[in-house]
Amino acid sequence: MGLGDAKLMAVIGFWFGLTSIPFVIFISSIVALATVIPSLINKSRQMSSEIPFGPYIIVACVLYLTLSDQIKYLSSTHIFPINSSIFIISF
């Protein structure tokens, strides 16, 4: 990740909250991996070649926007069943 990617992640965290950051990083990495592996298998790219990560961050952000209600519901009821404000204050 370059400095532009870090700035993009900062803006996403500012607009959509800190809970969006782990989801966006994870999903953008998965999407980037899924699109780059075929080109590595076909030998059209090398392992040392650089790919722009910004478009994958934007794709993950759009997925977060469309699935944000479901993600918040699952994280509040199944993953972290405690009140998130208590967690932030005690952390």
Short mmCIF file of N, CA and C in Angstrom, two decimals:
data_model
loop_
_atom_site.label_atom_id
_atom_site.label_comp_id
_atom_site.label_asym_id
_atom_site.label_seq_id
_atom_site.Cartn_x
_atom_site.Cartn_y
_atom_site.Cartn_z
N MET A 1 0.83 -1.18 0.00
CA MET A 1 0.00 0.00 0.00
C MET A 1 0.88 1.24 0.00
N GLY A 2 0.48 2.17 -0.82
CA GLY A 2 1.20 3.43 -0.88
C GLY A 2 0.52 4.49 -0.04
N LEU A 3 1.03 5.70 -0.12
CA LEU A 3 0.49 6.79 0.67
C LEU A 3 -0.91 7.19 0.18
N GLY A 4 -1.16 7.08 -1.11
CA GLY A 4 -2.50 7.37 -1.62
C GLY A 4 -3.54 6.40 -1.10
N ASP A 5 -3.15 5.13 -0.97
CA ASP A 5 -4.06 4.12 -0.41
C ASP A 5 -4.36 4.42 1.05
N ALA A 6 -3.35 4.85 1.79
CA ALA A 6 -3.55 5.19 3.20
C ALA A 6 -4.47 6.40 3.34
N LYS A 7 -4.32 7.37 2.46
CA LYS A 7 -5.21 8.54 2.49
C LYS A 7 -6.64 8.13 2.15
N LEU A 8 -6.80 7.25 1.17
CA LEU A 8 -8.12 6.77 0.80
C LEU A 8 -8.76 6.01 1.97
N MET A 9 -7.99 5.19 2.66
CA MET A 9 -8.51 4.47 3.82
C MET A 9 -8.88 5.43 4.95
N ALA A 10 -8.11 6.50 5.12
CA ALA A 10 -8.43 7.49 6.14
C ALA A 10 -9.75 8.18 5.84
N VAL A 11 -9.97 8.50 4.57
CA VAL A 11 -11.23 9.14 4.18
C VAL A 11 -12.40 8.18 4.38
N ILE A 12 -12.21 6.92 4.02
CA ILE A 12 -13.27 5.93 4.20
C ILE A 12 -13.58 5.76 5.69
N GLY A 13 -12.55 5.71 6.52
CA GLY A 13 -12.76 5.62 7.96
C GLY A 13 -13.45 6.85 8.53
N PHE A 14 -13.14 8.01 7.99
CA PHE A 14 -13.77 9.24 8.45
C PHE A 14 -15.24 9.30 8.05
N TRP A 15 -15.54 8.91 6.80
CA TRP A 15 -16.91 8.99 6.33
C TRP A 15 -17.81 7.89 6.89
N PHE A 16 -17.30 6.68 6.96
CA PHE A 16 -18.15 5.54 7.29
C PHE A 16 -17.88 4.96 8.67
N GLY A 17 -16.93 5.49 9.39
CA GLY A 17 -16.65 5.03 10.75
C GLY A 17 -15.52 4.01 10.78
N LEU A 18 -14.98 3.85 11.97
CA LEU A 18 -13.85 2.94 12.13
C LEU A 18 -14.22 1.48 11.90
N THR A 19 -15.50 1.15 12.03
CA THR A 19 -15.90 -0.23 11.80
C THR A 19 -15.79 -0.64 10.34
N SER A 20 -15.72 0.33 9.45
CA SER A 20 -15.63 0.01 8.02
C SER A 20 -14.21 -0.38 7.61
N ILE A 21 -13.21 0.07 8.34
CA ILE A 21 -11.81 -0.14 7.95
C ILE A 21 -11.43 -1.63 7.86
N PRO A 22 -11.66 -2.46 8.90
CA PRO A 22 -11.26 -3.88 8.77
C PRO A 22 -11.97 -4.59 7.62
N PHE A 23 -13.26 -4.30 7.44
CA PHE A 23 -13.99 -4.93 6.35
C PHE A 23 -13.43 -4.54 5.00
N VAL A 24 -13.16 -3.26 4.81
CA VAL A 24 -12.68 -2.76 3.52
C VAL A 24 -11.29 -3.32 3.23
N ILE A 25 -10.42 -3.35 4.22
CA ILE A 25 -9.07 -3.90 4.00
C ILE A 25 -9.14 -5.38 3.64
N PHE A 26 -9.95 -6.13 4.37
CA PHE A 26 -10.05 -7.58 4.12
C PHE A 26 -10.65 -7.87 2.75
N ILE A 27 -11.76 -7.23 2.44
CA ILE A 27 -12.44 -7.51 1.17
C ILE A 27 -11.62 -7.02 -0.01
N SER A 28 -10.97 -5.86 0.12
CA SER A 28 -10.15 -5.39 -0.98
C SER A 28 -8.96 -6.31 -1.23
N SER A 29 -8.40 -6.88 -0.18
CA SER A 29 -7.31 -7.84 -0.36
C SER A 29 -7.79 -9.10 -1.05
N ILE A 30 -8.97 -9.58 -0.68
CA ILE A 30 -9.54 -10.79 -1.30
C ILE A 30 -9.85 -10.53 -2.78
N VAL A 31 -10.44 -9.39 -3.09
CA VAL A 31 -10.77 -9.07 -4.48
C VAL A 31 -9.50 -8.92 -5.31
N ALA A 32 -8.49 -8.24 -4.75
CA ALA A 32 -7.23 -8.08 -5.47
C ALA A 32 -6.56 -9.44 -5.71
N LEU A 33 -6.60 -10.28 -4.71
CA LEU A 33 -6.00 -11.61 -4.85
C LEU A 33 -6.73 -12.43 -5.91
N ALA A 34 -8.06 -12.33 -5.92
CA ALA A 34 -8.85 -13.10 -6.89
C ALA A 34 -8.62 -12.61 -8.32
N THR A 35 -8.30 -11.35 -8.49
CA THR A 35 -8.07 -10.85 -9.85
C THR A 35 -6.63 -11.00 -10.31
N VAL A 36 -5.69 -11.08 -9.40
CA VAL A 36 -4.28 -11.17 -9.78
C VAL A 36 -3.81 -12.61 -9.95
N ILE A 37 -4.39 -13.54 -9.21
CA ILE A 37 -3.93 -14.94 -9.29
C ILE A 37 -4.04 -15.52 -10.70
N PRO A 38 -5.13 -15.28 -11.46
CA PRO A 38 -5.14 -15.82 -12.83
C PRO A 38 -4.00 -15.28 -13.71
N SER A 39 -3.66 -14.00 -13.55
CA SER A 39 -2.57 -13.47 -14.36
C SER A 39 -1.21 -14.01 -13.91
N LEU A 40 -1.10 -14.37 -12.64
CA LEU A 40 0.14 -15.02 -12.18
C LEU A 40 0.24 -16.44 -12.70
N ILE A 41 -0.88 -17.12 -12.78
CA ILE A 41 -0.87 -18.49 -13.30
C ILE A 41 -0.56 -18.49 -14.79
N ASN A 42 -1.10 -17.53 -15.54
CA ASN A 42 -0.85 -17.43 -16.98
C ASN A 42 0.51 -16.84 -17.30
N LYS A 43 1.25 -16.45 -16.30
CA LYS A 43 2.59 -15.87 -16.45
C LYS A 43 2.58 -14.53 -17.17
N SER A 44 1.43 -13.84 -17.16
CA SER A 44 1.40 -12.50 -17.74
C SER A 44 1.88 -11.44 -16.75
N ARG A 45 1.93 -11.79 -15.48
CA ARG A 45 2.50 -10.93 -14.44
C ARG A 45 3.52 -11.73 -13.66
N GLN A 46 4.45 -10.99 -13.08
CA GLN A 46 5.43 -11.62 -12.21
C GLN A 46 5.08 -11.29 -10.76
N MET A 47 5.65 -12.05 -9.83
CA MET A 47 5.40 -11.81 -8.43
C MET A 47 5.93 -10.44 -7.99
N SER A 48 6.92 -9.92 -8.67
CA SER A 48 7.50 -8.64 -8.29
C SER A 48 6.78 -7.45 -8.91
N SER A 49 5.79 -7.68 -9.77
CA SER A 49 5.09 -6.56 -10.40
C SER A 49 4.14 -5.90 -9.41
N GLU A 50 4.01 -4.59 -9.53
CA GLU A 50 3.15 -3.83 -8.65
C GLU A 50 1.78 -3.66 -9.28
N ILE A 51 0.74 -3.72 -8.45
CA ILE A 51 -0.61 -3.48 -8.92
C ILE A 51 -1.19 -2.31 -8.13
N PRO A 52 -2.03 -1.49 -8.75
CA PRO A 52 -2.67 -0.41 -7.99
C PRO A 52 -3.73 -0.99 -7.06
N PHE A 53 -3.70 -0.60 -5.80
CA PHE A 53 -4.61 -1.16 -4.81
C PHE A 53 -5.84 -0.28 -4.61
N GLY A 54 -5.81 0.97 -5.08
CA GLY A 54 -6.92 1.89 -4.91
C GLY A 54 -8.23 1.41 -5.50
N PRO A 55 -8.25 0.88 -6.72
CA PRO A 55 -9.52 0.40 -7.28
C PRO A 55 -10.14 -0.73 -6.45
N TYR A 56 -9.33 -1.58 -5.86
CA TYR A 56 -9.85 -2.66 -5.04
C TYR A 56 -10.41 -2.13 -3.72
N ILE A 57 -9.80 -1.07 -3.20
CA ILE A 57 -10.33 -0.43 -2.00
C ILE A 57 -11.69 0.19 -2.30
N ILE A 58 -11.83 0.79 -3.47
CA ILE A 58 -13.11 1.41 -3.85
C ILE A 58 -14.18 0.34 -4.04
N VAL A 59 -13.84 -0.78 -4.65
CA VAL A 59 -14.80 -1.88 -4.82
C VAL A 59 -15.25 -2.40 -3.45
N ALA A 60 -14.31 -2.56 -2.53
CA ALA A 60 -14.66 -3.02 -1.19
C ALA A 60 -15.51 -1.99 -0.45
N CYS A 61 -15.25 -0.71 -0.68
CA CYS A 61 -16.06 0.33 -0.05
C CYS A 61 -17.49 0.31 -0.58
N VAL A 62 -17.65 0.09 -1.87
CA VAL A 62 -19.00 -0.01 -2.44
C VAL A 62 -19.72 -1.23 -1.88
N LEU A 63 -19.00 -2.34 -1.73
CA LEU A 63 -19.60 -3.52 -1.09
C LEU A 63 -20.00 -3.23 0.35
N TYR A 64 -19.15 -2.48 1.06
CA TYR A 64 -19.49 -2.12 2.43
C TYR A 64 -20.75 -1.26 2.46
N LEU A 65 -20.86 -0.33 1.53
CA LEU A 65 -22.05 0.52 1.50
C LEU A 65 -23.32 -0.28 1.25
N THR A 66 -23.24 -1.26 0.36
CA THR A 66 -24.44 -2.04 0.04
C THR A 66 -24.77 -3.04 1.14
N LEU A 67 -23.77 -3.50 1.87
CA LEU A 67 -23.99 -4.53 2.89
C LEU A 67 -23.82 -4.01 4.31
N SER A 68 -23.77 -2.70 4.51
CA SER A 68 -23.43 -2.16 5.83
C SER A 68 -24.46 -2.52 6.90
N ASP A 69 -25.73 -2.53 6.55
CA ASP A 69 -26.74 -2.88 7.56
C ASP A 69 -26.58 -4.32 8.02
N GLN A 70 -26.34 -5.24 7.09
CA GLN A 70 -26.16 -6.64 7.44
C GLN A 70 -24.88 -6.83 8.25
N ILE A 71 -23.82 -6.11 7.89
CA ILE A 71 -22.55 -6.24 8.61
C ILE A 71 -22.70 -5.74 10.03
N LYS A 72 -23.35 -4.60 10.21
CA LYS A 72 -23.55 -4.05 11.55
C LYS A 72 -24.43 -4.96 12.39
N TYR A 73 -25.46 -5.56 11.78
CA TYR A 73 -26.32 -6.48 12.51
C TYR A 73 -25.56 -7.71 12.95
N LEU A 74 -24.78 -8.30 12.04
CA LEU A 74 -24.03 -9.50 12.38
C LEU A 74 -22.96 -9.22 13.42
N SER A 75 -22.29 -8.10 13.30
CA SER A 75 -21.23 -7.80 14.26
C SER A 75 -21.79 -7.46 15.62
N SER A 76 -22.99 -6.90 15.69
CA SER A 76 -23.54 -6.55 17.00
C SER A 76 -24.21 -7.72 17.68
N THR A 77 -24.70 -8.69 16.92
CA THR A 77 -25.41 -9.79 17.55
C THR A 77 -24.60 -11.07 17.65
N HIS A 78 -23.77 -11.35 16.67
CA HIS A 78 -23.09 -12.64 16.65
C HIS A 78 -21.60 -12.56 16.95
N ILE A 79 -20.92 -11.59 16.41
CA ILE A 79 -19.47 -11.53 16.59
C ILE A 79 -19.12 -10.85 17.90
N PHE A 80 -19.68 -9.66 18.14
CA PHE A 80 -19.44 -8.92 19.38
C PHE A 80 -20.78 -8.66 20.06
N PRO A 81 -21.28 -9.60 20.85
CA PRO A 81 -22.61 -9.43 21.42
C PRO A 81 -22.67 -8.37 22.52
N ILE A 82 -21.53 -7.87 23.00
CA ILE A 82 -21.57 -6.82 24.02
C ILE A 82 -21.80 -5.48 23.36
N ASN A 83 -22.17 -4.52 24.14
CA ASN A 83 -22.40 -3.18 23.63
C ASN A 83 -21.08 -2.59 23.16
N SER A 84 -21.03 -2.09 21.94
CA SER A 84 -19.77 -1.61 21.38
C SER A 84 -19.30 -0.34 22.08
N SER A 85 -20.19 0.49 22.61
CA SER A 85 -19.73 1.70 23.28
C SER A 85 -19.02 1.36 24.58
N ILE A 86 -19.45 0.31 25.25
CA ILE A 86 -18.74 -0.12 26.47
C ILE A 86 -17.35 -0.63 26.11
N PHE A 87 -17.26 -1.33 24.98
CA PHE A 87 -15.96 -1.85 24.54
C PHE A 87 -15.00 -0.71 24.22
N ILE A 88 -15.47 0.32 23.56
CA ILE A 88 -14.61 1.43 23.19
C ILE A 88 -14.16 2.20 24.42
N ILE A 89 -15.07 2.40 25.38
CA ILE A 89 -14.72 3.13 26.58
C ILE A 89 -13.72 2.35 27.43
N SER A 90 -13.92 1.03 27.54
CA SER A 90 -13.02 0.25 28.37
C SER A 90 -11.69 -0.05 27.68
N PHE A 91 -11.65 0.09 26.37
CA PHE A 91 -10.43 -0.18 25.64
C PHE A 91 -9.55 1.01 25.72
#
